[in-house]
XYZ file of C-alpha atoms in Angstrom:
304
model
C 33.335 130.016 111.920
C 35.467 131.475 109.174
C 34.902 134.235 106.674
C 32.901 131.976 104.303
C 31.305 129.010 106.023
C 28.541 127.011 104.390
C 26.123 124.638 106.042
C 24.926 121.995 103.565
C 21.939 119.893 104.562
C 21.956 116.504 102.885
C 25.762 116.552 102.742
C 25.814 112.740 102.438
C 23.701 112.844 99.293
C 24.554 112.826 95.601
C 24.330 116.591 95.133
C 25.813 117.364 98.551
C 28.922 115.332 97.764
C 29.599 117.276 94.559
C 28.599 120.642 96.060
C 30.990 120.215 98.979
C 33.897 119.789 96.570
C 32.827 122.784 94.474
C 32.495 125.095 97.484
C 35.652 123.854 99.202
C 37.650 124.698 96.061
C 36.078 128.173 96.201
C 37.385 128.762 99.722
C 34.345 127.893 101.838
C 34.636 126.062 105.143
C 32.257 123.104 104.777
C 29.823 122.016 107.477
C 27.018 119.555 106.980
C 23.834 118.053 108.329
C 22.807 114.489 107.512
C 20.477 111.982 109.128
C 22.919 109.095 108.567
C 26.558 108.690 109.669
C 28.986 110.557 107.405
C 32.626 110.266 106.372
C 32.744 114.042 105.926
C 34.467 115.997 108.699
C 32.273 118.624 110.372
C 29.062 116.781 109.464
C 26.444 116.640 112.206
C 24.060 113.692 112.322
C 20.755 115.487 112.916
C 17.304 114.806 111.508
C 15.454 117.805 110.051
C 12.524 117.030 112.357
C 14.770 117.516 115.414
C 14.203 121.240 116.062
C 16.484 121.538 119.069
C 19.220 119.527 117.359
C 19.118 121.802 114.317
C 19.223 124.884 116.527
C 22.320 123.550 118.315
C 24.107 122.917 115.022
C 23.305 126.360 113.611
C 24.344 128.016 116.890
C 27.680 126.178 116.825
C 28.483 126.632 113.119
C 27.086 130.164 112.678
C 27.202 129.793 108.870
C 27.480 132.702 106.468
C 25.804 130.618 103.736
C 23.350 127.708 103.717
C 22.398 125.285 100.941
C 19.370 123.182 101.833
C 19.440 119.998 99.758
C 18.092 117.447 102.229
C 14.778 116.041 101.030
C 12.917 112.912 100.142
C 13.557 113.224 96.411
C 12.679 109.860 94.831
C 9.135 110.164 93.500
C 8.548 106.435 94.060
C 9.450 106.671 97.770
C 7.162 104.409 99.785
C 5.803 106.782 102.445
C 3.707 109.755 101.316
C 3.871 111.246 104.830
C 7.659 111.520 104.581
C 7.421 113.942 101.661
C 5.488 116.426 103.772
C 7.255 115.795 107.081
C 10.775 116.171 105.681
C 10.298 118.518 102.716
C 7.925 120.992 104.368
C 8.151 120.708 108.168
C 11.854 119.837 108.091
C 12.566 122.914 105.982
C 10.514 125.077 108.327
C 12.505 123.778 111.293
C 15.720 124.718 109.513
C 14.504 128.237 108.679
C 13.380 128.779 112.268
C 16.813 127.697 113.536
C 18.547 130.011 111.067
C 16.360 132.975 111.977
C 17.041 132.412 115.673
C 20.677 131.312 115.750
C 22.498 132.623 112.637
C 23.261 136.346 112.701
C 25.704 136.674 109.786
C 23.793 134.974 106.982
C 24.452 136.240 103.476
C 22.432 133.681 101.477
C 20.137 130.710 102.099
C 19.705 128.593 98.959
C 16.657 126.302 99.086
C 16.454 123.484 96.535
C 12.918 123.053 95.231
C 12.253 121.143 91.996
C 11.087 121.631 88.417
C 8.609 118.862 89.244
C 6.357 121.620 90.550
C 5.555 122.530 86.913
C 3.936 119.119 86.389
C 3.613 117.152 83.168
C 1.139 119.172 81.149
C 3.012 122.302 80.027
C 4.727 121.660 76.713
C 8.017 123.227 75.686
C 10.416 125.552 77.468
C 9.293 126.443 80.980
C 10.217 129.725 82.658
C 9.920 130.638 86.328
C 6.576 132.279 85.453
C 5.043 128.999 84.249
C 2.006 128.172 86.367
C 2.737 125.354 88.851
C 0.757 122.169 88.277
C 2.286 119.474 90.516
C 1.331 115.920 89.603
C 2.545 113.885 92.597
C 3.074 114.215 96.342
C 6.777 114.937 95.965
C 6.034 117.911 93.695
C 3.209 119.144 95.937
C 5.513 118.986 98.956
C 8.166 121.040 97.145
C 5.640 123.679 96.076
C 4.304 123.818 99.645
C 7.889 124.295 100.832
C 8.255 127.276 98.475
C 5.091 128.920 99.790
C 6.128 128.270 103.395
C 9.595 129.729 102.756
C 8.050 132.977 101.537
C 6.890 133.587 105.088
C 10.558 133.934 106.073
C 11.874 136.211 103.309
C 11.783 139.323 105.502
C 13.967 137.584 108.081
C 16.272 135.476 105.924
C 18.154 136.035 102.592
C 16.356 133.201 100.774
C 16.887 132.170 97.147
C 14.817 129.286 95.745
C 16.192 127.115 92.935
C 14.156 124.761 90.753
C 16.531 122.218 89.231
C 15.394 120.243 86.199
C 16.758 116.744 85.551
C 20.441 116.330 86.261
C 22.744 113.372 86.663
C 26.309 112.286 87.247
C 28.572 109.913 89.140
C 27.024 108.778 92.410
C 23.358 109.223 91.534
C 21.155 106.328 92.612
C 20.131 103.746 90.008
C 16.547 104.489 91.088
C 16.875 107.370 88.607
C 16.587 106.792 84.878
C 19.962 107.754 83.400
C 22.046 105.971 86.065
C 19.841 102.917 85.507
C 20.569 103.001 81.770
C 24.309 103.553 82.275
C 24.469 100.729 84.835
C 22.841 98.270 82.422
C 25.394 99.097 79.734
C 28.301 99.030 82.209
C 27.293 95.528 83.321
C 26.739 94.585 79.669
C 23.403 92.935 80.403
C 21.331 91.759 77.424
C 18.131 93.776 78.008
C 16.535 96.701 79.828
C 12.913 97.603 80.573
C 11.934 101.226 79.948
C 8.858 103.342 79.238
C 8.292 105.801 76.412
C 11.538 106.385 74.481
C 10.218 109.324 72.468
C 10.152 111.896 75.231
C 12.587 114.811 75.202
C 13.979 116.133 78.467
C 16.418 118.762 79.731
C 19.354 116.900 81.320
C 22.161 118.760 83.104
C 25.456 117.545 84.562
C 25.626 117.679 88.381
C 28.954 119.511 88.058
C 27.221 122.338 86.181
C 24.406 122.374 88.739
C 26.708 122.785 91.740
C 28.684 125.445 89.873
C 25.413 127.333 89.347
C 24.614 126.978 93.051
C 28.038 128.415 93.973
C 27.551 131.367 91.642
C 24.082 132.074 93.039
C 25.463 132.033 96.599
C 27.848 134.771 95.517
C 25.382 136.822 93.408
C 22.655 136.482 96.071
C 19.419 137.229 94.159
C 17.480 137.279 97.427
C 13.744 136.679 97.220
C 13.927 135.238 93.714
C 13.161 131.839 92.167
C 15.619 130.516 89.572
C 15.418 127.545 87.200
C 18.560 125.398 87.069
C 18.627 123.875 83.605
C 20.543 123.654 80.346
C 17.832 124.631 77.862
C 18.925 121.646 75.717
C 16.757 118.566 75.280
C 17.532 114.961 74.380
C 15.197 112.034 73.866
C 15.668 108.776 75.754
C 16.221 107.154 72.363
C 19.195 109.523 71.887
C 20.503 108.717 75.359
C 20.440 104.993 74.581
C 22.283 105.565 71.307
C 24.959 107.650 73.074
C 25.630 105.035 75.757
C 25.593 102.240 73.176
C 28.243 104.112 71.186
C 30.352 104.881 74.261
C 30.202 101.351 75.666
C 30.353 99.412 72.385
C 27.555 97.265 73.792
C 24.081 96.672 72.389
C 21.136 95.625 74.504
C 17.498 94.911 73.809
C 15.069 97.611 74.956
C 11.773 96.187 76.181
C 8.922 98.632 76.645
C 7.176 97.947 79.945
C 3.617 99.343 79.833
C 3.826 99.976 83.593
C 6.556 102.555 82.905
C 4.561 104.428 80.239
C 2.662 107.469 81.523
C -0.672 108.343 79.981
C -0.699 111.745 78.226
C 2.992 112.249 78.878
C 4.389 115.550 77.622
C 6.659 114.897 74.672
C 9.093 117.784 75.184
C 9.926 119.384 78.507
C 12.819 121.749 79.089
C 13.753 124.633 81.303
C 14.265 128.211 80.208
C 17.742 129.160 81.516
C 17.324 132.851 80.610
C 17.010 134.106 84.187
C 19.908 131.960 85.392
C 22.129 133.280 82.582
C 21.108 136.869 83.354
C 22.238 136.354 86.971
C 25.464 134.358 86.653
C 26.366 134.481 82.944
C 26.454 131.587 80.505
C 28.234 128.517 81.857
C 30.437 126.207 79.833
C 28.644 123.011 80.825
C 29.534 119.425 79.840
C 27.570 117.967 76.945
C 25.291 115.079 77.847
C 27.515 112.607 76.007
C 30.482 113.728 78.128
C 28.420 113.284 81.297
C 27.390 109.780 80.246
C 31.026 108.890 79.456
C 32.064 110.108 82.931
C 29.358 107.954 84.521
C 30.186 104.921 82.391
C 33.885 105.041 83.243
C 33.489 105.756 86.968
C 33.445 103.238 89.750
C 30.391 103.116 91.953
C 30.182 106.121 94.291
C 28.850 105.694 97.817
C 26.574 108.732 97.783
C 23.301 108.330 99.647
C 20.663 107.358 97.041
C 17.772 108.886 98.958
C 18.787 112.536 98.543
């Protein structure tokens, strides 16, 4: 359907919402899959575990491009089984449907996660860093990567490993939206863990721009980190939002939120990404936080 048609799984989610806008502006016809009702046109309500339903959608849409975002992504999600059912078996069902029903595919972008690197490797992590997943979510994403390799001779697969990113519409289950929400509501206190950890935070708008560029460059068979290469501590984040909001709150350290032997500095090496798509002009973290602080609540699905 159309010269450039993209099927986005998880279209109802935080990243899917922003990606749809990015790709629509670039001339793509947007189609989606979600397991909840959607306000998007051309979005099919199909669960990833419904093999025949997925096959019907792919047969009808016949996409030229696919971005697979749908996943159980919140590490604290209650059901361990869901990580493996959705992230591994659901992805396999999608790849099988694509291999059977989509004949004009140019690129299939699979979203993995930098969580596969774990919490023990200090410093800037490249795609060659040895995986060391530390929770079921990360294990499920690494298993998905290995499973996807079985399909690389049949499908033009590119795997991306995004590091932390944020923006308007991200669930308050995640750390930066939680912090911004507390300042927006001007509450007196917030409970956090270790403030002296440094992390690589990107803006969702830069992430979806990178995804669009990779769909066009098509580095098939490769794995690519999606990251900024810049790190900020949570203490810096708090200071930024305090300055932007002109509100001060008390930070209470909750021992339950402090990880033992937590890596102090963790960032992605964007060298491979830059070599493929060039250096992006990405928003600074303070600009991202200002955007989030000023925005009204967005109805993106918090589970994706």
